[in-house]
Short mmCIF file of C-alpha atoms and ligand atoms in Angstrom, two decimals:
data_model
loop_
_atom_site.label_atom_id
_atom_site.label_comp_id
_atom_site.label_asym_id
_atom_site.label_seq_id
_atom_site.Cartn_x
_atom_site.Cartn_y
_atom_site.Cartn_z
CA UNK A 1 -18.22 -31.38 -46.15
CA UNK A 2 -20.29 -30.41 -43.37
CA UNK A 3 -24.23 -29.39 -43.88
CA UNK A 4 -24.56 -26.04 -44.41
CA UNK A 5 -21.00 -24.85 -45.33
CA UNK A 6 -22.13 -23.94 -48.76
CA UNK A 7 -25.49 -22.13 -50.31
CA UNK A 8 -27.89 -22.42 -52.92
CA UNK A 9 -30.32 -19.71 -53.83
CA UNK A 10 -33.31 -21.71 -56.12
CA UNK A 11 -35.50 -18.61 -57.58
CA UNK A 12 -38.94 -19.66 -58.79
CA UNK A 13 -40.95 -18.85 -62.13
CA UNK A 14 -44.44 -20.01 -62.79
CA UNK A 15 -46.58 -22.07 -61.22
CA UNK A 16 -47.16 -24.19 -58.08
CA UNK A 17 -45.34 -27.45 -59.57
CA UNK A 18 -42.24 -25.48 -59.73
CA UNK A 19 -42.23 -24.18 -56.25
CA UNK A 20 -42.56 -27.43 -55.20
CA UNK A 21 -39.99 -28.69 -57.68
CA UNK A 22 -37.33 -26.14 -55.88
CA UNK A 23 -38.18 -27.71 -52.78
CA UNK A 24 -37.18 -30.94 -54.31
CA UNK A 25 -33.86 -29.24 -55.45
CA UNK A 26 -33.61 -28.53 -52.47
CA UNK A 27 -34.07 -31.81 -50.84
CA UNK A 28 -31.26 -33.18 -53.46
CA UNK A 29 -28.66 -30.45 -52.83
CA UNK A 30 -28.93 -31.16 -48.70
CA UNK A 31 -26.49 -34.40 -48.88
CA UNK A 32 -23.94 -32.48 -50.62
CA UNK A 33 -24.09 -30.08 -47.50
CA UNK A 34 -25.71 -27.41 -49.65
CA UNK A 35 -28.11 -25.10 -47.28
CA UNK A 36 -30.79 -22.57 -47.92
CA UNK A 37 -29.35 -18.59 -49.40
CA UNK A 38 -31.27 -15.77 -49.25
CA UNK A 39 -30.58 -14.37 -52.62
CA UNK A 40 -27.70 -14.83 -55.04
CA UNK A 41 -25.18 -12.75 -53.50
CA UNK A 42 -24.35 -15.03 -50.41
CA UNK A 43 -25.15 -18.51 -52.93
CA UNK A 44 -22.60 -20.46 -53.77
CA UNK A 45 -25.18 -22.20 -56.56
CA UNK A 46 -27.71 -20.09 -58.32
CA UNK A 47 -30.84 -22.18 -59.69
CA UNK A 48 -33.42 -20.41 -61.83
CA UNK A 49 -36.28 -22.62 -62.05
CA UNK A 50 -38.09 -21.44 -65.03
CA UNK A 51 -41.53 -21.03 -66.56
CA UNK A 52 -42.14 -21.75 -70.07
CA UNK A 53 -45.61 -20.89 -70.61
CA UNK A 54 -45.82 -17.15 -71.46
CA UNK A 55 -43.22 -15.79 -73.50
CA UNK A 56 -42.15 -13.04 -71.21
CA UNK A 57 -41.12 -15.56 -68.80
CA UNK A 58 -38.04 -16.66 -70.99
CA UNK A 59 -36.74 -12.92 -71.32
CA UNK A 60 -36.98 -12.12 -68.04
CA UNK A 61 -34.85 -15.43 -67.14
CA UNK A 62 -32.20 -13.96 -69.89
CA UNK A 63 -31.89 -10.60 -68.09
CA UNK A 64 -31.86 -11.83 -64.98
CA UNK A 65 -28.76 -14.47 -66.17
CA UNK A 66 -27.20 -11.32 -67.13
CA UNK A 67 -27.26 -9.65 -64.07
CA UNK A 68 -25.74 -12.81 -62.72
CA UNK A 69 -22.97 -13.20 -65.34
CA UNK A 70 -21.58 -9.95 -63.34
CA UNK A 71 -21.72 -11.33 -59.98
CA UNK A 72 -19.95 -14.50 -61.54
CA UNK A 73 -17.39 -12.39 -63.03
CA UNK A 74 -16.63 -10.66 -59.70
CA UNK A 75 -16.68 -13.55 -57.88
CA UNK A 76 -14.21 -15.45 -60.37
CA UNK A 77 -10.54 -16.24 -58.66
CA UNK A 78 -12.17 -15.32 -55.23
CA UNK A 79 -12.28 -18.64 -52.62
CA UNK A 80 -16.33 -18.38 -53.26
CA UNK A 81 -17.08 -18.62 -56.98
CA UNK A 82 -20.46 -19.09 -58.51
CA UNK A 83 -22.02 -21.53 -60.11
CA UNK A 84 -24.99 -20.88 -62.12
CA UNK A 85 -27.84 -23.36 -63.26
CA UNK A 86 -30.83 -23.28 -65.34
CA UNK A 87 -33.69 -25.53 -64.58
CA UNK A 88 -37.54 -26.03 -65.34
CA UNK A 89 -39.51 -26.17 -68.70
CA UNK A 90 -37.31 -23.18 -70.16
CA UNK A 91 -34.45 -25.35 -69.72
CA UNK A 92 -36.31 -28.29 -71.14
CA UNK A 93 -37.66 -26.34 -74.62
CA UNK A 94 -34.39 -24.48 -75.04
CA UNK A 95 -31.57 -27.05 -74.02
CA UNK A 96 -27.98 -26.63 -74.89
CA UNK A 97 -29.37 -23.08 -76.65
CA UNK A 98 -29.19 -21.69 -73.45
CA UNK A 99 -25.53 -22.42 -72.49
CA UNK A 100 -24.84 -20.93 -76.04
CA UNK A 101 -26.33 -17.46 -75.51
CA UNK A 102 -25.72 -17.25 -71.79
CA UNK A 103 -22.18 -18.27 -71.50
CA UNK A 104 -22.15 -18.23 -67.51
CA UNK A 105 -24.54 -20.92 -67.41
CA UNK A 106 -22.87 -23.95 -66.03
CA UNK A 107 -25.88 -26.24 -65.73
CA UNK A 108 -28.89 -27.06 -67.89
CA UNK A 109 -31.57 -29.55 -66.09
CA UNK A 110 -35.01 -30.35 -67.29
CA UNK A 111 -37.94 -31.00 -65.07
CA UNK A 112 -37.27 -34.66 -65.33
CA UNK A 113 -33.66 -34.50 -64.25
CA UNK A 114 -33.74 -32.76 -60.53
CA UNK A 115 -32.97 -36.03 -58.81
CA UNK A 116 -29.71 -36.17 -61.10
CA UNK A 117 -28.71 -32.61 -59.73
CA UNK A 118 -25.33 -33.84 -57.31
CA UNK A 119 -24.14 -36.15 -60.35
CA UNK A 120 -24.49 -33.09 -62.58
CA UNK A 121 -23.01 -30.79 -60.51
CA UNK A 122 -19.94 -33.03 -60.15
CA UNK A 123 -19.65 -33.19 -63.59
CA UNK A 124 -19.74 -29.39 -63.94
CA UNK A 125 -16.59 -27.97 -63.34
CA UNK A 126 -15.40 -23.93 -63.85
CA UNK A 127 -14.34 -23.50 -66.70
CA UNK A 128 -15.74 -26.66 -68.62
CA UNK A 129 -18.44 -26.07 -71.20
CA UNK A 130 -21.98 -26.27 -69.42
CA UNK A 131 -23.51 -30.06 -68.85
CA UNK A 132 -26.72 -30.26 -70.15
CA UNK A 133 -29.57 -33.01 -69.07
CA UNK A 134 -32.71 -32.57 -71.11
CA UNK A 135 -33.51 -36.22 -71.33
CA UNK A 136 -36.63 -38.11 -70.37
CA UNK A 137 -35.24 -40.72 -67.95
CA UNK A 138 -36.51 -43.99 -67.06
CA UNK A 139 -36.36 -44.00 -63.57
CA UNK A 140 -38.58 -41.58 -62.22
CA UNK A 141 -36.99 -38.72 -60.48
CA UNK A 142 -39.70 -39.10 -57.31
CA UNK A 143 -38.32 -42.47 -57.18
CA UNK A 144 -34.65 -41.31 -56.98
CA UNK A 145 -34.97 -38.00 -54.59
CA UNK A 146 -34.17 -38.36 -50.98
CA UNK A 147 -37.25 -37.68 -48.72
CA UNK A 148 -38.60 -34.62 -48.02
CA UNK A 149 -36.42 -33.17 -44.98
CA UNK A 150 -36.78 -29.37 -45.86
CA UNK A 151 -38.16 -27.28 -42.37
CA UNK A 152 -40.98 -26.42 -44.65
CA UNK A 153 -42.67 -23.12 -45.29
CA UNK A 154 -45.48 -23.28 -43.30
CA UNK A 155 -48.96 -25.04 -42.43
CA UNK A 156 -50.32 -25.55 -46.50
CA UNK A 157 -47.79 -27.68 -48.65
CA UNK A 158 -47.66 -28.90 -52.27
CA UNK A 159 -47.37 -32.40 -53.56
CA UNK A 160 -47.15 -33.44 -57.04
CA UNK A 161 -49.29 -36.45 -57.61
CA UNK A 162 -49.06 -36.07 -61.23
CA UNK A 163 -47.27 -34.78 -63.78
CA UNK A 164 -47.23 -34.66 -67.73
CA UNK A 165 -50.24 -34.21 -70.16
CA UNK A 166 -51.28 -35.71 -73.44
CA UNK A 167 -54.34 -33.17 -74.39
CA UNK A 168 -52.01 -31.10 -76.73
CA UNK A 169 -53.58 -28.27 -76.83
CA UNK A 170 -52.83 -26.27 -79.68
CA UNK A 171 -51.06 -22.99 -77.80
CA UNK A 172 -49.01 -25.03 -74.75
CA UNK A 173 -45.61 -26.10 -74.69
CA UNK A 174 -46.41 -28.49 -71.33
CA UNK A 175 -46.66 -31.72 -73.40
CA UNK A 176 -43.57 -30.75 -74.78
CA UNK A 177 -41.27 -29.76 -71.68
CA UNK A 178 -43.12 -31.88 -68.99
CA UNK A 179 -43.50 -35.02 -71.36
CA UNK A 180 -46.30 -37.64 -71.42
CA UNK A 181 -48.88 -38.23 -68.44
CA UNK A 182 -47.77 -39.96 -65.32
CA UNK A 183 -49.09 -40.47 -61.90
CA UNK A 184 -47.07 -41.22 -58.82
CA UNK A 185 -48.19 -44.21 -56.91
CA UNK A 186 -50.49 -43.62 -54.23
CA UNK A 187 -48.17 -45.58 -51.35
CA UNK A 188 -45.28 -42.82 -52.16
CA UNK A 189 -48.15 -40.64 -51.95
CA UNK A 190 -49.34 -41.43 -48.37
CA UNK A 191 -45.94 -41.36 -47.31
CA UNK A 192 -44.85 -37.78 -48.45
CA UNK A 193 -48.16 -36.34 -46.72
CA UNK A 194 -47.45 -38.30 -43.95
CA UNK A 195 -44.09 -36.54 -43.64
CA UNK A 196 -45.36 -33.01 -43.93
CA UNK A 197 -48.08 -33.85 -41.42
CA UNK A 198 -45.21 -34.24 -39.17
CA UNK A 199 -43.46 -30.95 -39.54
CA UNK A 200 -47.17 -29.23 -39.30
CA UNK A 201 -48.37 -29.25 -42.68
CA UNK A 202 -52.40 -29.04 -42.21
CA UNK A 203 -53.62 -28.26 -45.60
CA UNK A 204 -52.07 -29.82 -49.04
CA UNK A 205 -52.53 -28.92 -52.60
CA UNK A 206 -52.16 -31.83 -54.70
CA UNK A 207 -49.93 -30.77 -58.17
CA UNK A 208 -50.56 -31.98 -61.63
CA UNK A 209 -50.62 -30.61 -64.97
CA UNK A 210 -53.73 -32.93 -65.43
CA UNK A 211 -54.19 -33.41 -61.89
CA UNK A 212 -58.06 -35.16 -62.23
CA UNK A 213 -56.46 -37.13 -64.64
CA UNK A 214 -54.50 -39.26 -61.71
CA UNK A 215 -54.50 -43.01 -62.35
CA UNK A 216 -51.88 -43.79 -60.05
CA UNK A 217 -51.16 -47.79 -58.72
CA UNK A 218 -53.21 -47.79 -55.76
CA UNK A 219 -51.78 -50.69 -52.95
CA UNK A 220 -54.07 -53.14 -54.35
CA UNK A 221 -52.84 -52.69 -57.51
CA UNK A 222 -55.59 -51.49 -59.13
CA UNK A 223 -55.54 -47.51 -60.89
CA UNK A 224 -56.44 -45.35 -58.41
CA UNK A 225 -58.68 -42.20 -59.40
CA UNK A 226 -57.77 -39.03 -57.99
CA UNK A 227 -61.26 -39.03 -55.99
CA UNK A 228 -59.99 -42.03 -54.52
CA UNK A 229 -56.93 -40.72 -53.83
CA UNK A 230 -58.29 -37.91 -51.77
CA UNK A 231 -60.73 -39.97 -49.71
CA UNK A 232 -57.72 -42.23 -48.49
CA UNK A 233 -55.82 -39.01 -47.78
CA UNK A 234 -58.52 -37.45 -45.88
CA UNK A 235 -57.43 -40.29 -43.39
CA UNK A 236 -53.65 -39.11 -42.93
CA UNK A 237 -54.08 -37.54 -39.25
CA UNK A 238 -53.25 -34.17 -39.02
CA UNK A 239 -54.59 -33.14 -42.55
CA UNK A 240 -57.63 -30.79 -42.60
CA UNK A 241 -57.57 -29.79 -45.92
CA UNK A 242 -57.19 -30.99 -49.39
CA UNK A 243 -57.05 -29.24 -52.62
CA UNK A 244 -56.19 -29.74 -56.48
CA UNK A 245 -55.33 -28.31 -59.33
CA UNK A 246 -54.94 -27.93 -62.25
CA UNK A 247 -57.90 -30.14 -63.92
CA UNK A 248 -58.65 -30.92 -67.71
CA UNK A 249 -62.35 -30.69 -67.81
CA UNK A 250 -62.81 -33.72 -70.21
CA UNK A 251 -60.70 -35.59 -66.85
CA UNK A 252 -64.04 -34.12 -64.43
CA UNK A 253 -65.30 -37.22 -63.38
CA UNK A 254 -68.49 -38.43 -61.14
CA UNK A 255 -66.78 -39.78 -58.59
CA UNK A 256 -64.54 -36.48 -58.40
CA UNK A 257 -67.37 -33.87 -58.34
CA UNK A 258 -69.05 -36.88 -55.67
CA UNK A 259 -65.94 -36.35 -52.92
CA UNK A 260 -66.92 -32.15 -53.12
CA UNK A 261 -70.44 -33.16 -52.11
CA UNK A 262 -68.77 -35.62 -49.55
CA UNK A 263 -65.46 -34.90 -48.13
CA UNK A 264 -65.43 -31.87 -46.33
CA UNK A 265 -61.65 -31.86 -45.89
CA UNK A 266 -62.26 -31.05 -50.09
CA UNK A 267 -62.23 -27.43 -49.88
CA UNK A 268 -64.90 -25.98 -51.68
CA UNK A 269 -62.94 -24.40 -54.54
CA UNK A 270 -62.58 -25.79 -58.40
CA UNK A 271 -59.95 -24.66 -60.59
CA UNK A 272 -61.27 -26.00 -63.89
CA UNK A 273 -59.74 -23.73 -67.27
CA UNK A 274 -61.83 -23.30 -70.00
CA UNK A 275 -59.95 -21.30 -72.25
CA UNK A 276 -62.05 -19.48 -74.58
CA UNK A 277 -66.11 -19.42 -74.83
CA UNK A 278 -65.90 -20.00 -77.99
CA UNK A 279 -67.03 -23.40 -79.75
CA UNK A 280 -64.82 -22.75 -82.92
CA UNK A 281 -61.89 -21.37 -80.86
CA UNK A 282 -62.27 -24.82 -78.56
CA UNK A 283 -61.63 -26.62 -81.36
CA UNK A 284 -58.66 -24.88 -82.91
CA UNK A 285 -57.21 -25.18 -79.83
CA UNK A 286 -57.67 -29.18 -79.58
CA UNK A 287 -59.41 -28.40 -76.31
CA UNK A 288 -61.91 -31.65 -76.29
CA UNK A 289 -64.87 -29.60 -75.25
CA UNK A 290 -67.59 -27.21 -75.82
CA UNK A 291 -68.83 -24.42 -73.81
CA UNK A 292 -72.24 -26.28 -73.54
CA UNK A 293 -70.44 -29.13 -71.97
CA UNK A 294 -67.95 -26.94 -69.69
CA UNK A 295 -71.20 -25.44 -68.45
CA UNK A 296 -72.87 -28.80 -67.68
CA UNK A 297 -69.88 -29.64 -65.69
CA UNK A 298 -70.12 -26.62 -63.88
CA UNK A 299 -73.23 -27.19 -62.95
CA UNK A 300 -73.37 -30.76 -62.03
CA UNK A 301 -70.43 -29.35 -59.76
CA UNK A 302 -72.56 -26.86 -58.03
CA UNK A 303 -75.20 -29.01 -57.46
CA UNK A 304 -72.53 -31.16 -55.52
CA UNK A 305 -71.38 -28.56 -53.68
CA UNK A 306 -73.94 -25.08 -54.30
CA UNK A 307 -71.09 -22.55 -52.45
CA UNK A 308 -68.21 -24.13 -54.25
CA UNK A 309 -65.83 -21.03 -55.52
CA UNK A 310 -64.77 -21.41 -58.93
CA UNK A 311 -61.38 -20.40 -61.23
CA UNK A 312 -60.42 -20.85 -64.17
CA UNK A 313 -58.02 -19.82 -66.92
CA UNK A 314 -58.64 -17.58 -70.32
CA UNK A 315 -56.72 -16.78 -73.18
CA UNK A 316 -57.43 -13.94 -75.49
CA UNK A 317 -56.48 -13.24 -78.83
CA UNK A 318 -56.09 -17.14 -80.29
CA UNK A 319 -54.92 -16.66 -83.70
CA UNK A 320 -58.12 -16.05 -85.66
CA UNK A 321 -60.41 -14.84 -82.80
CA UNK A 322 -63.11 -12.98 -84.00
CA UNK A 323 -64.90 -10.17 -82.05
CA UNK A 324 -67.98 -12.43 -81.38
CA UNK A 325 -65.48 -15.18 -80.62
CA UNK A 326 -64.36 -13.01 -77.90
CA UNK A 327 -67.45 -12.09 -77.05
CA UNK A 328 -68.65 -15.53 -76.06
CA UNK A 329 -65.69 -15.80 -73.89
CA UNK A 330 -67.28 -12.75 -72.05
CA UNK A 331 -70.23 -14.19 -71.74
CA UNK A 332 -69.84 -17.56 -70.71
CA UNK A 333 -67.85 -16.01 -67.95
CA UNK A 334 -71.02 -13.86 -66.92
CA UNK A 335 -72.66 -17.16 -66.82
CA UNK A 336 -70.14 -18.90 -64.69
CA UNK A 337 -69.25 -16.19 -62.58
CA UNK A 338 -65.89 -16.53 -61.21
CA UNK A 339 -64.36 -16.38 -57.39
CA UNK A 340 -60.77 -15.59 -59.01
CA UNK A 341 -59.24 -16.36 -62.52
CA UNK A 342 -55.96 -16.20 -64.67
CA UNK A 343 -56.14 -14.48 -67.75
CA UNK A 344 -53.38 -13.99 -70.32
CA UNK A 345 -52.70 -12.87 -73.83
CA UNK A 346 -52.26 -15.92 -76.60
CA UNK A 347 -48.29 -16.02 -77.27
CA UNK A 348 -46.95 -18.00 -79.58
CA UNK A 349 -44.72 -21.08 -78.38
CA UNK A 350 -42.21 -22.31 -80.96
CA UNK A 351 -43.05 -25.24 -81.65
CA UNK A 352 -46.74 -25.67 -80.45
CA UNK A 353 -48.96 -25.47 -83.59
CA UNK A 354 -50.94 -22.27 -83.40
CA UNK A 355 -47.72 -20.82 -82.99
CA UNK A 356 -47.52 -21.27 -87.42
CA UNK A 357 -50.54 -20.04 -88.18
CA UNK A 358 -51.06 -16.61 -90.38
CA UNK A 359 -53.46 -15.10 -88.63
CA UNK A 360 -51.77 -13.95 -85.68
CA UNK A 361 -54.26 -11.43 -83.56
CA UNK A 362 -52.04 -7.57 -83.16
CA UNK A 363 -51.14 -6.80 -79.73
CA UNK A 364 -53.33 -3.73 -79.92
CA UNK A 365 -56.47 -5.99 -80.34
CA UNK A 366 -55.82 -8.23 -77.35
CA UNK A 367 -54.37 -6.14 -75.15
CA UNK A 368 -57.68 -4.02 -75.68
CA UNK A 369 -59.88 -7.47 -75.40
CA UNK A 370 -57.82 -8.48 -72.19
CA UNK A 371 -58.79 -5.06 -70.49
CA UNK A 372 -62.26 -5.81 -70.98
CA UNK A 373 -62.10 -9.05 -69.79
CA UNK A 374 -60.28 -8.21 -67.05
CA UNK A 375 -62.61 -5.47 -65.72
CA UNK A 376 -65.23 -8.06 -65.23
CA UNK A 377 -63.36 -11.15 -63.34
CA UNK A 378 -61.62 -8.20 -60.72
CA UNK A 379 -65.86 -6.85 -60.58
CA UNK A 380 -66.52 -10.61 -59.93
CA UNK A 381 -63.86 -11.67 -57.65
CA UNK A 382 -64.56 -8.53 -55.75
CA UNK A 383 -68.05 -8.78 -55.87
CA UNK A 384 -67.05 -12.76 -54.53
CA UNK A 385 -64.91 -11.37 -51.69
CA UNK A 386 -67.55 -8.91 -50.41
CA UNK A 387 -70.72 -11.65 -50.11
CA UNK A 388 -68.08 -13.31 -47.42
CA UNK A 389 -68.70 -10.14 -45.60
CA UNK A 390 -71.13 -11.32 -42.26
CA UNK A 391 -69.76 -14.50 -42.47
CA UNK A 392 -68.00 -16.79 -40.34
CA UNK A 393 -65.03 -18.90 -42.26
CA UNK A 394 -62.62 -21.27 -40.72
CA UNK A 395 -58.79 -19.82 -41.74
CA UNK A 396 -56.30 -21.23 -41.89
CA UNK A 397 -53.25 -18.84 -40.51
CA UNK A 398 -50.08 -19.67 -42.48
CA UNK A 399 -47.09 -16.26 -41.94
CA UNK A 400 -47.21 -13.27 -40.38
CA UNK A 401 -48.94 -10.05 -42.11
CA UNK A 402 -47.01 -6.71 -42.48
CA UNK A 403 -48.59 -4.83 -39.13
CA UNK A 404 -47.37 -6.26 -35.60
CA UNK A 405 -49.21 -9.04 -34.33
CA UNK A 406 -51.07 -9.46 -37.97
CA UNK A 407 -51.30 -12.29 -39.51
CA UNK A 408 -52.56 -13.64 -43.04
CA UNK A 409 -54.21 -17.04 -43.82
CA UNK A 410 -56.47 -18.35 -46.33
CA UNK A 411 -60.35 -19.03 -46.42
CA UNK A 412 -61.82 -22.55 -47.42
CA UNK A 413 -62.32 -20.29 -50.79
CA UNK A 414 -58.44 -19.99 -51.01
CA UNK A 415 -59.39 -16.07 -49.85
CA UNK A 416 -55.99 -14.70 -47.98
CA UNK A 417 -57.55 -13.04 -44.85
CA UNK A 418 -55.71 -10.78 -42.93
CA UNK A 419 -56.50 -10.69 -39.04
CA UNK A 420 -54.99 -8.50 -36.37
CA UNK A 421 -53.69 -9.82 -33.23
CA UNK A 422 -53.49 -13.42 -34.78
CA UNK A 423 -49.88 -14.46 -35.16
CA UNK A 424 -50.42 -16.78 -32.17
CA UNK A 425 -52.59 -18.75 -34.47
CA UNK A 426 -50.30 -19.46 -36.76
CA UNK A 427 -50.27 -22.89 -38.37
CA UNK A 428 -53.71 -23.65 -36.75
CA UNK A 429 -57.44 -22.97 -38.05
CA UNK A 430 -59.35 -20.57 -36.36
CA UNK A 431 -62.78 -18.75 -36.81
CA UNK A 432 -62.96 -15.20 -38.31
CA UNK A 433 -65.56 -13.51 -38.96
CA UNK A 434 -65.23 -11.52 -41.72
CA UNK A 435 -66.01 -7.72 -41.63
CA UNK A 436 -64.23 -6.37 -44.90
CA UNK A 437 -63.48 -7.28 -48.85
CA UNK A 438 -61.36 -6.08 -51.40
CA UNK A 439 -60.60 -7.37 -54.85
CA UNK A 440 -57.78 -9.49 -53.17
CA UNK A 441 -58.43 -9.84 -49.65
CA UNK A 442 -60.44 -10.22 -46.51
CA UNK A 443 -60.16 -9.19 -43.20
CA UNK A 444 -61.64 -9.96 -39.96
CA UNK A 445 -61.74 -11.09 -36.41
CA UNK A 446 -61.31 -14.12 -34.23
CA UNK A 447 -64.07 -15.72 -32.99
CA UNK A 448 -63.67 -16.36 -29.38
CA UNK A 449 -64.45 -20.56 -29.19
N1 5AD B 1 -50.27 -18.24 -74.54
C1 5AD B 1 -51.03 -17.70 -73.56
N2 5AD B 1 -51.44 -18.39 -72.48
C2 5AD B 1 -51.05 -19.67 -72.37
N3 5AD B 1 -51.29 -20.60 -71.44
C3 5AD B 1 -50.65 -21.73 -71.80
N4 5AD B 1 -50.00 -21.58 -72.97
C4 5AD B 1 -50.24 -20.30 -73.34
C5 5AD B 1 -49.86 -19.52 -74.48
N5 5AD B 1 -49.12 -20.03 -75.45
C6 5AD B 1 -52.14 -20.37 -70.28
C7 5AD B 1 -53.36 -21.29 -70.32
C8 5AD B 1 -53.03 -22.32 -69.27
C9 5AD B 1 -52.24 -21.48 -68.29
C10 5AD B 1 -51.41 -22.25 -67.32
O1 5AD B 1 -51.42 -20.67 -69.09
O2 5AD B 1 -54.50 -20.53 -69.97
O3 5AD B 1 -54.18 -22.89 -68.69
FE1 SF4 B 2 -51.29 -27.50 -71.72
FE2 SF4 B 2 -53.74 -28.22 -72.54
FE3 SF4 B 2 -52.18 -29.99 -71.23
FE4 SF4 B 2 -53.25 -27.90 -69.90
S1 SF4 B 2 -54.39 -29.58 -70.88
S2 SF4 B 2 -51.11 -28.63 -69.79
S3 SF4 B 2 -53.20 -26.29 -71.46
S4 SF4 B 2 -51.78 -29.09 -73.25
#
């Protein structure tokens, strides 16, 4: 079958590792002459790559297969059926449960699996009950997927360097669906990043569940730290910038916070969750740390690097917070005083253990505490944005913006700045001095060189 004679639409939930995880898909599908759809209309092979983190995630990906039971059924007996597949951590927790209450499913794949994805498909046939492949398997899929050949989405790229985690924190399902630790050897490493530097890929965020955790087999043999990791791929030519995330803080090692005082292709933003600012709450949550310590660390980390922009991560309403409990997380976010930060609503994860216990916090109560807490990280990241104002940042332009000629890039602070009269710039770094701030946004002008 000749490339490109039939489609596959991937749609992405959650977070960075599965956007680069549809790539992958992506990159599996191409041998089987499988090309790029816009949406699911024109696809001859639906993926939805799911999130299984928050629970809203999981009923959104059930609406969403209803909506494209219909377009099956229309499409049934016509010369371009549908086939529909569920993949990502939804598909890992929920299995063959998924092909039971969404009967168009054809294909359930865990996170593990992707490099599987033409042998599965084969085995799927119309008609046939849906083929499920949940399992951990021994051969890793990075091992087993083709190289990265997609035209790419721009000048910043993903790579997952890590994947997994064995902190088991109470509320998260990630230990669960992504399965134990595990670091990708730093040779494979090189050579992906050596491949996007060749299709113009000048900035790369390195993807891990644990990412500081990274002990991957270094060339000589020896575990490789992630710090290490980033110093040898500050020397792939064509890379400018390197970033992380997401980091355990208990994984925030010297040698880590010593390549943000060093390397300045590090970008000078950290984001390190903390959770709640609650000692008490830490610990019910199997977190590892104390606020005391999380501020230490954040402050050994400034000292490295004194402009460093910081996120993080917070979750309200853990089953038994108190109001001082919350509290505390309020104030140790004062203390910090965040560029930009995630917040979310505990929700209970079958399975996890704080999904079991009695004291469940009312939706009334956190969605009341999340307000709050939300008013002050927008003041802060806004107040963030607007001390840019008068400065002069190096952007990196990465897709066009919405007015002619506009085009949007991102700040060493992971700031998107919009710039007028810029869209020849993009895919390079360029100067702007910045002249405006919102809550989620610069903008600016070029600065003639
Ligand atoms: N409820 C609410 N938030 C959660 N997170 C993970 N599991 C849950 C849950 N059960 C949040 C954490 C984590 C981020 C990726 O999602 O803050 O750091
Ligand atoms: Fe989940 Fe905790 Fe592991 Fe992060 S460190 S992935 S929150 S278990």
């Amino acid at each position: 079958m000749p490339p490109g004679s039939k489609k596959v639409f991937v749609k992405t939930y959650g977070c960075q590792m599965n956007v680069y995880d549809s790539e992958r898909m992506g990159d599996a599908l191409r041998p089987l002459g499988y090309a790029p759809a816009d949406g699911p209309e024109g696809a001859d092979l639906v993926i939805l790559n799911t999130c299984h983190i928050r629970e809203r995630a999981a009923d959104k990906m059930y609406s969403v297969l209803g909506r494209l039971r219909e377009m099956k059924a229309e499409r049934a007996g016509t010369d371009r059926p549908m086939r529909i597949a569920v993949a990502g951590c939804v598909a890992q927790a929920e299995g063959a449960e998924i092909a039971r209450r969404e009967a168009a499913v054809d294909l359930v794949v865990g996170p593990q699996s992707y490099h599987r994805l033409p042998e599965l498909l084969a085995r799927s046939r119309a008609g046939d009950s849906a083929v499920i492949d949940t399992d951990f398997p021994v051969t890793s899929k990075f091992d087993s997927l083709p190289a990265r050949t997609a035209k790419g989405q721009g000048p910043a790229a993903f790579l997952t360097v890590q994947e997994g985690c064995d902190k088991f924190c109470t509320f998260c399902v990630v230990p669960y669906t992504r399965g134990s630790e595990a670091s990708r050897p730093v040779a494979r490493i090189i050579e992906e990043l050596e491949q996007l530097s060749a299709r113009g890929v000048r900035e790369v965020t390195l993807l891990g569940q644990n990412v500081n955790a990274y002990h991957g087999e270094g060339p000589d043999g020896a575990a490789w730290s992630l710090a290490r990791l980033i110093a040898r791929l500050s020397d792939v030519p064509g890379i400018a910038r390197i970033r992380y995330m997401t980091s355990h803080p208990r994984d925030m090692r010297d040698d880590l916070i010593e390549q943000h005082a060093d390397n300045q292709k590090l970008m000078p933003f950290l984001h390190l969750p903390f959770q709640s600012g609650s000692d008490r709450v830490l610990a019910a949550m199997n977190r590892k740390h104390t606020a005391a310590e999380y501020l230490a660390l954040i402050e050994r980390v400034r000292k490295a690097r004194p402009e460093i922009a910081l996120s993080t991560d917070i979750i309200v309403g853990f089953p038994g917070e108190t109001e001082a409990e919350f509290e505390a997380t309020m104030e140790l976010v004062r203390e910090v005083g965040y560029a930009q930060a995630y917040s979310f609503k505990y929700s209970p994860r079958p399975g996890t253990p704080a999904a079991s216990r009695p004291d469940q916090i009312s939706d009334e109560i956190m969605t009341a505490r999340l307000a709050r807490l939300q008013a002050l990280l927008t003041a802060q990241q806004t107040q963030f944005n607007r001390s840019c104002i008068g400065q002069t940042l190096p952007v990196l332009f990465e897709k066009p913006g919405k007015k002619p000629g506009q085009a949007i890039g991102r700040s060493p602070y992971l700031q998107a700045v919009h710039v007028d009269a810029a869209a020849h710039l993009i895919g390079q770094i360029a100067p702007v001095a910045v002249s405006s701030a919102t809550m989620s946004s610069l903008g600016g002008v070029i600065v003639s060189r």
